[in-house]
Coordinates of C-alpha atoms in Angstrom, one line a residue:
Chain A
X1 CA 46.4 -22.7 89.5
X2 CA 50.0 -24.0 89.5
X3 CA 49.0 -27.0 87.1
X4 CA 50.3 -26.1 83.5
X5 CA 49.1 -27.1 80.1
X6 CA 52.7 -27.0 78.8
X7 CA 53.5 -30.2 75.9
X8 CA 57.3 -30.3 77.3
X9 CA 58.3 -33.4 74.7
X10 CA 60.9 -35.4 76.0
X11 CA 60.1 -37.7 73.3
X12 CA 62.8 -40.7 72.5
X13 CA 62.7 -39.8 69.2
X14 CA 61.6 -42.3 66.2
X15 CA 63.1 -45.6 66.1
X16 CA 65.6 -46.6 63.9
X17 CA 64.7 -46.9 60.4
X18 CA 64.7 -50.7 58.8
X19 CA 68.1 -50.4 57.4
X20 CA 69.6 -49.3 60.2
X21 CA 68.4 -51.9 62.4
X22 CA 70.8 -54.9 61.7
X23 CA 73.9 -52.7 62.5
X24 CA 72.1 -51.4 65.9
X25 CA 71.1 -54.5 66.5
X26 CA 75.0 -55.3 66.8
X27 CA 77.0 -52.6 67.1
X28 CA 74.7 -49.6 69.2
X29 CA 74.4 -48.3 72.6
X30 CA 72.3 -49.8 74.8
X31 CA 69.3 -47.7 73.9
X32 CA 69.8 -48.3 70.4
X33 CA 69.8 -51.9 71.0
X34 CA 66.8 -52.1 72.3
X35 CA 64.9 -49.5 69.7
X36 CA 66.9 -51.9 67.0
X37 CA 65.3 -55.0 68.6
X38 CA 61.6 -53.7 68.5
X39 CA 61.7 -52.0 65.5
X40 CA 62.9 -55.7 64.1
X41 CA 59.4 -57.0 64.9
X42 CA 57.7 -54.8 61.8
X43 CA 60.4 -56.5 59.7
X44 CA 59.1 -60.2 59.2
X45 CA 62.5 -61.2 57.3
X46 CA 64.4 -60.4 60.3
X47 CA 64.2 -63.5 62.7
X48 CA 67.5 -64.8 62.0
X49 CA 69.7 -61.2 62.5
X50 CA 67.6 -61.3 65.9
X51 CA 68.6 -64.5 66.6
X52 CA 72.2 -64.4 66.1
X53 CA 72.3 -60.8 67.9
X54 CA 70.5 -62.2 70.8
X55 CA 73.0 -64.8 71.2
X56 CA 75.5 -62.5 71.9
X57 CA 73.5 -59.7 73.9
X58 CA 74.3 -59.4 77.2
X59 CA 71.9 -56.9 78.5
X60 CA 68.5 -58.3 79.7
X61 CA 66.3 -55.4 78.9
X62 CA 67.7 -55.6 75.5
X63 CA 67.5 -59.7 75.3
X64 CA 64.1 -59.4 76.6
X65 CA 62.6 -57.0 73.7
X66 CA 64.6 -59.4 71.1
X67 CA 62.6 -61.9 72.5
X68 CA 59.4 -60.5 72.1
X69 CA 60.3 -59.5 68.8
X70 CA 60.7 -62.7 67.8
X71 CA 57.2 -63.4 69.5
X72 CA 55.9 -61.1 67.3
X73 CA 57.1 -61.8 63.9
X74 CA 55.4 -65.3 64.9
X75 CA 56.4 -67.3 61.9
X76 CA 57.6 -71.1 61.9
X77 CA 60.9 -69.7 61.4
X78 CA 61.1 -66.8 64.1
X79 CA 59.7 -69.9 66.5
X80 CA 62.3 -72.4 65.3
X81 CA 65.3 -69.4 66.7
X82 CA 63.6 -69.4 70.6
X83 CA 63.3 -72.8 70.7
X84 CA 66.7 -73.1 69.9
X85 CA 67.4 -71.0 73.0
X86 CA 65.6 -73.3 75.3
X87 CA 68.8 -75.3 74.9
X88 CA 70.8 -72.5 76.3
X89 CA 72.8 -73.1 79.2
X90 CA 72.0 -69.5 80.5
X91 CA 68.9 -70.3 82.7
X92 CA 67.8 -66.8 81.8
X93 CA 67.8 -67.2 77.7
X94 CA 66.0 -70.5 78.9
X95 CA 63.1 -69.0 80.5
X96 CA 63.4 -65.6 78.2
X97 CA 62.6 -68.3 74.9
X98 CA 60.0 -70.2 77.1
X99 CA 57.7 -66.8 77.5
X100 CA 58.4 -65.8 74.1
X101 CA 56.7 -69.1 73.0
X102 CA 54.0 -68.9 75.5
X103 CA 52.9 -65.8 73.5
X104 CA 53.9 -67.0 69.8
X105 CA 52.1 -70.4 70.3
X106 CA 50.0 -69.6 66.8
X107 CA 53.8 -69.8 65.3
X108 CA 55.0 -72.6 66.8
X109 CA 52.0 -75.1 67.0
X110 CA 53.1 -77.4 64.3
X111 CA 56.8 -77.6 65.9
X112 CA 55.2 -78.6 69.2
X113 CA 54.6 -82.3 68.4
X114 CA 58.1 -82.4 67.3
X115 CA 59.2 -80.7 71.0
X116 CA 57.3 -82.9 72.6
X117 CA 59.3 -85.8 71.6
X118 CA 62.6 -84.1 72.1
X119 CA 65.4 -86.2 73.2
X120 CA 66.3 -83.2 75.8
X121 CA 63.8 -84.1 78.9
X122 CA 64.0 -80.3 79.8
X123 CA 62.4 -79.3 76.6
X124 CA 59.8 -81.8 76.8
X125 CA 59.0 -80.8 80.1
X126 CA 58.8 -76.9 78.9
X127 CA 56.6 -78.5 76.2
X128 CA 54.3 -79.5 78.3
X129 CA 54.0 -76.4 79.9
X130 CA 53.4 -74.4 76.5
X131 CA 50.4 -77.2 75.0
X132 CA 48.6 -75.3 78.5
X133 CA 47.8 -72.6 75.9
X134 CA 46.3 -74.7 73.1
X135 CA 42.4 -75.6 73.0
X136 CA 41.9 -78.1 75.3
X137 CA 41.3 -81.4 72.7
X138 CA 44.1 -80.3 70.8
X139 CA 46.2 -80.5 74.5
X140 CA 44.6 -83.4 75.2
X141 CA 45.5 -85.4 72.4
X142 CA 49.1 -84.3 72.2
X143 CA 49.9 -85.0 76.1
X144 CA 48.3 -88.5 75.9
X145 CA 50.2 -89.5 72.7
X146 CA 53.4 -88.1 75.4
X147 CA 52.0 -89.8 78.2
X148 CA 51.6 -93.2 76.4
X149 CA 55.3 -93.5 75.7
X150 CA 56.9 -91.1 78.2
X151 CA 59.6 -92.6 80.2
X152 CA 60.6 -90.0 82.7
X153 CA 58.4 -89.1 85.5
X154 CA 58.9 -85.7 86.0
X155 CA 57.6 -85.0 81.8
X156 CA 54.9 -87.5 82.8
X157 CA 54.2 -84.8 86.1
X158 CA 54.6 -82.0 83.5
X159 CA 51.8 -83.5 81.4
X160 CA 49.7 -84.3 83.8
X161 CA 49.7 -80.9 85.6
X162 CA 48.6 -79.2 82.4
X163 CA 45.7 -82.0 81.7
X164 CA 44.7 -81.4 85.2
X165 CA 43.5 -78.2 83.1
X166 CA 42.7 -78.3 79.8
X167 CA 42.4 -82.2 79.6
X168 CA 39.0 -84.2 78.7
X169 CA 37.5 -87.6 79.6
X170 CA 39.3 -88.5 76.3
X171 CA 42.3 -88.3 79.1
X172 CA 41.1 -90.8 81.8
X173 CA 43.1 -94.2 80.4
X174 CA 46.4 -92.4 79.6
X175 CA 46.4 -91.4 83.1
X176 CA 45.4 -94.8 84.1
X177 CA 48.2 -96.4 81.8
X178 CA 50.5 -94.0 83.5
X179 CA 49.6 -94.4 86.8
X180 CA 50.0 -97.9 86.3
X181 CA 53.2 -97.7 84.6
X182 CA 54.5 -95.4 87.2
X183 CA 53.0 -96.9 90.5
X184 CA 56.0 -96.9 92.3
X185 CA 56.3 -93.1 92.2
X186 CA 53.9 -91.9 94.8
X187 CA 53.6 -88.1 93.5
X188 CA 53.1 -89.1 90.3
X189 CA 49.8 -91.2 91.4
X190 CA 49.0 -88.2 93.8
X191 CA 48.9 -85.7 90.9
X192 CA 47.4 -88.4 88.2
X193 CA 44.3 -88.7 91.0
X194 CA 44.2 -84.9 91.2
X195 CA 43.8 -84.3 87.5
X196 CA 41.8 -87.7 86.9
X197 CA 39.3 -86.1 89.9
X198 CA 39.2 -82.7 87.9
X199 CA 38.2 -84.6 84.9
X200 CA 35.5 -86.6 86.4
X201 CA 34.0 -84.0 88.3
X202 CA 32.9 -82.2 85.0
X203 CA 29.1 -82.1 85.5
X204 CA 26.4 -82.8 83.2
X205 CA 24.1 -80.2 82.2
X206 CA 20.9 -78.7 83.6
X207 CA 22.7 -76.3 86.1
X208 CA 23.0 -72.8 84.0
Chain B
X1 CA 28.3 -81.7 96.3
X2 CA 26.2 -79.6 98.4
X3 CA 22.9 -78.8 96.4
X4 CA 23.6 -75.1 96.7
X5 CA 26.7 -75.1 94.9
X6 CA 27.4 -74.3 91.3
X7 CA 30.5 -75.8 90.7
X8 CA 31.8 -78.7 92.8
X9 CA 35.1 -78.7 94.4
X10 CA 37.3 -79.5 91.5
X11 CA 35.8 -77.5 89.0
X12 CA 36.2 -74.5 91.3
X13 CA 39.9 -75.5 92.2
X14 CA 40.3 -75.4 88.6
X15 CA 38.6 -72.1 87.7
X16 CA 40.1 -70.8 90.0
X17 CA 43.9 -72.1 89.3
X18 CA 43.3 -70.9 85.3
X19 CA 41.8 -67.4 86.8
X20 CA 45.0 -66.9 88.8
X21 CA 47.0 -68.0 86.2
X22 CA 45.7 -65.5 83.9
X23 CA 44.7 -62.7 85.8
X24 CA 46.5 -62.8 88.8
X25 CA 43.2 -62.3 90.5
X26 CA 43.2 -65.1 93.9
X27 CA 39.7 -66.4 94.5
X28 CA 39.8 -68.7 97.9
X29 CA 36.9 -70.9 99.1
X30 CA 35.6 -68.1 101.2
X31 CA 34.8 -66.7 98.0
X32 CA 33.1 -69.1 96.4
X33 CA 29.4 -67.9 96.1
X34 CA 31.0 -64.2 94.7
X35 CA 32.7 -66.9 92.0
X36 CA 29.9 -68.7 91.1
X37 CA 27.2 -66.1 90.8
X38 CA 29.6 -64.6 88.2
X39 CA 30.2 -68.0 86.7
X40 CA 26.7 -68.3 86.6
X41 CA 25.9 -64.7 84.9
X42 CA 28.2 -65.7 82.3
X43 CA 27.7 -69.3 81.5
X44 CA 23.8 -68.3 80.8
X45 CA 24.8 -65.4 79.2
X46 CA 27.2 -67.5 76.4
X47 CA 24.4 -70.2 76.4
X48 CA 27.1 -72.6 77.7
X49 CA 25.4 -75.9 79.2
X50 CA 27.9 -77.4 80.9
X51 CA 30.5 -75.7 83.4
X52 CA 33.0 -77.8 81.2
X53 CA 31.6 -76.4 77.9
X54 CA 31.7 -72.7 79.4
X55 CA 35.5 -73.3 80.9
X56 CA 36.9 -74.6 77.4
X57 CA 35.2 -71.3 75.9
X58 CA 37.1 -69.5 78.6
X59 CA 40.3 -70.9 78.3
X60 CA 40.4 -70.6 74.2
X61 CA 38.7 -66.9 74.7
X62 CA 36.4 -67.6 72.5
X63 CA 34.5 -64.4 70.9
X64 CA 36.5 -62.1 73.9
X65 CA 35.0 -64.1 76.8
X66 CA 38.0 -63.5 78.9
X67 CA 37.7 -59.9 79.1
X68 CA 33.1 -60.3 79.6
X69 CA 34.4 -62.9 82.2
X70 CA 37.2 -60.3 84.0
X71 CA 34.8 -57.5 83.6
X72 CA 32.2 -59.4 85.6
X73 CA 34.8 -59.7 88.3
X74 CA 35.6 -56.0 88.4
X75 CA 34.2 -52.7 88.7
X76 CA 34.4 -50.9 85.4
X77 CA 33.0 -48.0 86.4
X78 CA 35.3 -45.5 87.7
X79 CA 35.6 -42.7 90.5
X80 CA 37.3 -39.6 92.0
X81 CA 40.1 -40.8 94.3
X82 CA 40.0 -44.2 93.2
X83 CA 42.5 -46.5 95.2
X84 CA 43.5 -43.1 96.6
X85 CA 46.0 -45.4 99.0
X86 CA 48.3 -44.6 95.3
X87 CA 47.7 -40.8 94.9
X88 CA 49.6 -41.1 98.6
X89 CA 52.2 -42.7 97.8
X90 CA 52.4 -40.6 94.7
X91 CA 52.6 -37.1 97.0
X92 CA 54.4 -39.3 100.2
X93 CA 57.2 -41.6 97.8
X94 CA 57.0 -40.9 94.4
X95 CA 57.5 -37.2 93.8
X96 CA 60.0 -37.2 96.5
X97 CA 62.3 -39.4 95.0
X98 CA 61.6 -37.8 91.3
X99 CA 62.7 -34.1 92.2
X100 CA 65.8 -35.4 94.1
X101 CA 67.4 -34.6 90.7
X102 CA 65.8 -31.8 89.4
X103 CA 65.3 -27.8 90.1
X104 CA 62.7 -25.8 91.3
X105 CA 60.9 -24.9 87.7
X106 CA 61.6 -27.8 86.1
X107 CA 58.9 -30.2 84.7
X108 CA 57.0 -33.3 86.0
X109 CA 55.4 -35.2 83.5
X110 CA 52.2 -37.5 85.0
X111 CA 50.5 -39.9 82.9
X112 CA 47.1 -41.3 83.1
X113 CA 46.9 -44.1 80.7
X114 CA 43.9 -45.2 80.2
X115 CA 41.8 -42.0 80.8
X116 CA 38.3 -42.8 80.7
X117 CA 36.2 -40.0 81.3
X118 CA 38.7 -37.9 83.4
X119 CA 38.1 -38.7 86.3
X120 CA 42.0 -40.2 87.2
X121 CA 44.1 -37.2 86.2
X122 CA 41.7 -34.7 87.5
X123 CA 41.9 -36.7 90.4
X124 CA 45.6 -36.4 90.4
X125 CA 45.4 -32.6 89.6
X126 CA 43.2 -32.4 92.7
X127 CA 44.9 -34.6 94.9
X128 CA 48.3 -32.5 94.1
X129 CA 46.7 -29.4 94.6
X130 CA 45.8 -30.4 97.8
X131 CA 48.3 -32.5 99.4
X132 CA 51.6 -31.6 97.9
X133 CA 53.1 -28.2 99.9
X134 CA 55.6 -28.5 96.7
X135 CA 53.0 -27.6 94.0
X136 CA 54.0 -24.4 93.3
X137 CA 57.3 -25.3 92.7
X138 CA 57.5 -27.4 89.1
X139 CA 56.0 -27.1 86.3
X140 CA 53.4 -30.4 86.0
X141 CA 52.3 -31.9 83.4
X142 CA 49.4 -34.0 83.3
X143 CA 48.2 -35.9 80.1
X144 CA 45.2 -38.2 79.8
X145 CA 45.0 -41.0 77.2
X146 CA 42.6 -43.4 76.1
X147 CA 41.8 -45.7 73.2
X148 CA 38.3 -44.7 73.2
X149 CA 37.6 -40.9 71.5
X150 CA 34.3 -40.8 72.7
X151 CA 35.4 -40.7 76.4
X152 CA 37.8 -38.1 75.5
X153 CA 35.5 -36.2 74.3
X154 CA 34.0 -36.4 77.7
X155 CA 36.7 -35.7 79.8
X156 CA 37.4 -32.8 77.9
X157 CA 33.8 -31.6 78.8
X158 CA 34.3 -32.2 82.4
X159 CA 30.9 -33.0 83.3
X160 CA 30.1 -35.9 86.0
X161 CA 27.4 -37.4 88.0
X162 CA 26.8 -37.9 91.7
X163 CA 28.4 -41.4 91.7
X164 CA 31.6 -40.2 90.3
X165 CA 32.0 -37.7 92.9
X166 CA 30.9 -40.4 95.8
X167 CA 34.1 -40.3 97.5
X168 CA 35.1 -36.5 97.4
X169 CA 34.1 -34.2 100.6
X170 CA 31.3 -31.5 100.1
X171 CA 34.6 -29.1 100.4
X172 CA 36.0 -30.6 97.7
X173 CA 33.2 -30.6 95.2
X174 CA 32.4 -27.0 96.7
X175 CA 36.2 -25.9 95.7
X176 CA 36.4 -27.3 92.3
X177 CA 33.2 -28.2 90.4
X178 CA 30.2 -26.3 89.6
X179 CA 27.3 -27.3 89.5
X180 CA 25.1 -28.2 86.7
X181 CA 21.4 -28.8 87.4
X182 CA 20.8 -31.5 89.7
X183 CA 22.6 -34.5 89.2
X184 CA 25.7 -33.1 87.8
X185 CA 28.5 -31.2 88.2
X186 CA 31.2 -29.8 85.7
X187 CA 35.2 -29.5 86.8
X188 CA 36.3 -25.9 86.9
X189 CA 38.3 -24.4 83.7
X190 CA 40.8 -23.7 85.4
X191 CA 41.7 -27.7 86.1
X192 CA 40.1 -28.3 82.6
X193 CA 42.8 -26.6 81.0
X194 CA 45.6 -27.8 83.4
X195 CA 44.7 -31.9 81.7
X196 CA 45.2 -32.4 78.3
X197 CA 43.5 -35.3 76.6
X198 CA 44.8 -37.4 73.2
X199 CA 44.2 -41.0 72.2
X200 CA 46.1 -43.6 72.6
X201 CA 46.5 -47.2 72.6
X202 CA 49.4 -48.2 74.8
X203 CA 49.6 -51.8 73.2
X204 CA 51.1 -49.5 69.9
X205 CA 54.5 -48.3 69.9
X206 CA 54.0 -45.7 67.4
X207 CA 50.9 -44.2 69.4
X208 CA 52.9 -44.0 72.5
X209 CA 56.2 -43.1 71.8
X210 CA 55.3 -39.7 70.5
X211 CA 53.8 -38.6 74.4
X212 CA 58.1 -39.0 75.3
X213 CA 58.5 -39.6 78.9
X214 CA 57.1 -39.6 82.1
X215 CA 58.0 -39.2 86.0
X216 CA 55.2 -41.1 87.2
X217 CA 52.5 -42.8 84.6
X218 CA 48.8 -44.7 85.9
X219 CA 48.1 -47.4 83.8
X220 CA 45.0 -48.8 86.2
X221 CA 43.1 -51.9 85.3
X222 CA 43.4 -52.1 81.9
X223 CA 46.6 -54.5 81.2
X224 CA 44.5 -57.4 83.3
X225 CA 42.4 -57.2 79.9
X226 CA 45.4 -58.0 77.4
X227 CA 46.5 -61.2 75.9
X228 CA 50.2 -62.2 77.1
X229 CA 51.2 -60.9 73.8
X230 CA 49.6 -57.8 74.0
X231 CA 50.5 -56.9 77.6
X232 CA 54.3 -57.3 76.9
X233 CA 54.4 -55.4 74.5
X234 CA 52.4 -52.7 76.2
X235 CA 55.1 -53.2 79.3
X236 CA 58.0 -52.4 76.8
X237 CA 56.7 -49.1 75.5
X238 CA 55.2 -47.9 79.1
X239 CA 59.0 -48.6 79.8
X240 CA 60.3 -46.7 77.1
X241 CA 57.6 -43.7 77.7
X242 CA 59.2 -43.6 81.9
X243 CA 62.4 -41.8 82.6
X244 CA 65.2 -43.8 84.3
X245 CA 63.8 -43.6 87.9
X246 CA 60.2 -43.6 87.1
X247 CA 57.6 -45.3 88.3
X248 CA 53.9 -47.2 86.9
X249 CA 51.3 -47.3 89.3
X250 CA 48.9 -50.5 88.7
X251 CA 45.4 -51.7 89.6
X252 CA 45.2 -53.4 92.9
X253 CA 44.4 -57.0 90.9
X254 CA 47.9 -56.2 88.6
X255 CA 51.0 -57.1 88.9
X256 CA 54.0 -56.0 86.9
X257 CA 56.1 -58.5 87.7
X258 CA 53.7 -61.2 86.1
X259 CA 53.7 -59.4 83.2
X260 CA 57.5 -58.1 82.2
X261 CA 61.3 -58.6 84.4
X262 CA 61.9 -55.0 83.2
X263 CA 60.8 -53.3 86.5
X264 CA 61.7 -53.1 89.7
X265 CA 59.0 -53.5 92.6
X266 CA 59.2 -51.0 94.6
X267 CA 57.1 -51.4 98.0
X268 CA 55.9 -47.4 99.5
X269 CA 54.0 -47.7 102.7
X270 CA 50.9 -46.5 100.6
X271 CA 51.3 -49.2 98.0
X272 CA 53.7 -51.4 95.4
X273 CA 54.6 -49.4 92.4
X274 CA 57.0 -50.3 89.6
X275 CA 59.8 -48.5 88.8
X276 CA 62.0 -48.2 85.4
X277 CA 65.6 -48.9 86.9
X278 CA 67.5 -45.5 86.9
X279 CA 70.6 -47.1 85.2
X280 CA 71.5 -49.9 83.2
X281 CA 69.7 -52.9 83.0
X282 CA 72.3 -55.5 82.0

């Protein structure tokens, strides 16, 4: 039998130990980068050293476990530094900070209102996109407050596409209102019919 | 609606649009009644009234109902030569382009992660034995891991049932089990003691970064079952456990590149693996 029962290792080694993470984090090798920026996640205090080294980092594997990191650690703080890279104008720290904050939405819930009433319309859009992972009343409520004010269509769209989800009867006159206040935009009316037909075809009881 | 149905349109466009969404897993109108029966199963099973009430239990995952709901989607139990279309392209593709750079003698490290009861890296011991002339040639390694001791435990022993042998030939089974009364029949020692089994769970760095790396690792069907949270983080440290160059074999519902952008997607003829770039990544 040519198969062999022989442990042969190869192991990476242990990661870097906390104080040696902020210098890595900086100043290492590639592969010390990145064993810098995941070992950072078991240090809650770190956030800010991530976020100032990921502003700087220029390889993705290594940007993409700081990211995470800062998922992890998952504190108001660590979700205030990736939202601050959703104003990046590297489309890739854009979308890097928008998946972190899909995952750390625990973190961030309480900055969300405030997000959501951005003055950037790209953030409110990717707003939009991250109240998709809250329970569905607490979405609702949020993107109709949005809805009621919103001035741009394509936030508006955002909004709508998520409550064509998560979103309740509770939903059915801030669609109106928008539809209304947007009649002139034809796709806008298309997807607020969509989501107001999803909503209205939830079906009473008696059927399980 | 027609009287039939359990959902009407929009509620299955909807389930549907969240199950892809989360899963990955495409359910068309063709498979609607498959949907709904399932839909059904689980809305009485939660005592959900209302397809609305059951969805926002799904969507919150309320007391783990995503993974009841995924499991009732797929089939848990596992096989010999399950999705054997990848232990071809392991034997066709992967090995090929893993010994390009190494010597007759040296080691290749294969990774079944999670284990189960076995039946995946005996399969791949088997498999090899069988289909690859170059066998004899390197040292291989094959390590099975699973959260679950009590499995291990089991796949230690070696022992299966008629159902997990269903799609091996009467050769097969003849060449390397034994049988064991009348419904079962144990792996030989020999392929025992090739596999070596140890817990782990791959969503913990510290569990998984003492196994080192591997050439070719089968992480089947389990990440579908992670939060987002917890399946990143699994797809950093199955990263860090590949060498430069190696490859992750998925279940057929899974997809990498859904998950993580640190892989490349490799298509084989056999089936779409992921592979650990062999150089930098910047």
């Amino acid at each position: 039998m040519p198969l062999v029962r022989k442990p042969t290792g190869q192991s990476p080694g242990p990661g870097p130990g906390p104080s040696a993470v902020p210098g890595n984090l900086v100043s290492g090798g590639t592969d010390e980068r990145w064993a810098a920026a995941r070992a950072a996640a078991e240090m809650p205090g770190a956030a800010s050293t991530l976020a100032a080294a990921l502003r700087n980092e220029s390889d993705s594997r290594v940007r993409e476990a700081m990211f995470t990191s800062l998922a992890r650690i998952g504190t108001p703080e660590s979700a205030d530094h990736v939202i601050s890279f959703l104003r990046s104008d590297s489309s890739n720290l854009r979308a890097g900070a928008l998946d972190a904050l899909r995952i750390m939405i625990g973190g961030m819930r309480e900055l969300l209102p405030r997000l959501l009433d951005d003055r950037d319309v790209d953030i409110r859009i990717l707003s939009c996109e991250l109240a998709r992972a809250l329970p569905g009343p607490e979405a609702t409520t949020l993107l109709c407050t949005l809805l009621s004010g919103e001035q741009e269509a394509n936030v508006c769209a955002a909004a709508v596409d998520v409550l064509a989800e998560v979103g309740s009867p509770a939903a059915l006159p801030a669609l109106a209102a928008c539809a209304q206040r947007f009649r002139g935009s034809p796709f806008l009316g298309f997807a607020i019919k969509t989501a107001t037909d999803r909503i209205n075809s939830q079906q009473p009881p008696s059927r399980a | 609606m027609p009287e039939s149905q359990v959902l009407n349109e929009e509620e299955f466009r909807r389930l549907c649009d969240f199950l892809y969404r989360r899963t990955g897993m495409v359910f068309s109108e063709a498979k609607r009644y498959y949907v709904e029966r399932r839909v059904v199963e689980r809305m009485s099973a939660t005592g959900s009234g209302t397809f609305a009430s059951y969805f926002a239990r799904l969507r919150t995952d309320a007391q783990g109902e995503i993974e009841q709901f995924v499991n009732a989607f797929t089939v848990n139990e596992t096989y010999f030569y399950r999705e054997d279309h990848q232990l071809q392209c392991l034997t066709t593709d992967l090995l090929t382009e893993r010994i390009r750079h190494k010597k007759k003698g040296d080691s290749i490290r294969i990774w079944s992660a999670p284990c189960s009861s076995g039946e995946e890296p005996y399969s791949v011991a088997m498999w090899l034995l069988e289909n690859w002339p170059l066998v004899d040639e390197y040292d291989i390694e094959i390590i099975g891991s699973d959260i679950d001791t009590a499995v291990l435990e089991a796949a230690r022993a070696g022992i299966f049932g008629k159902r997990a042998l269903m799609r091996l030939t009467p050769n097969l089974i003849e060449k390397y089990f034994s049988r064991l009364g009348e419904d079962n029949w144990q792996i030989l020692e020999d392929l025992r003691t090739s596999v070596q089994f140890s817990a782990a769970n791959i969503v913990e760095l510290t569990e998984t970064r003492p196994y080192g790396q591997f050439d070719v690792i089968f992480c089947r069907n389990v990440l579908i079952y992670f939060d987002d949270a917890s399946r990143r983080i699994a797809a950093e440290n199955l990263f860090e456990n590949l060498l430069p160059g190696g490859f992750i074999c998925l279940g057929h519902t899974e997809s990498m590149s859904r998950i993580s952008p640190l892989f490349e997607v490799r298509r084989f003829a056999d089936a779409i693996v992921y592979q650990r770039p062999a150089t930098g990544s910047t």
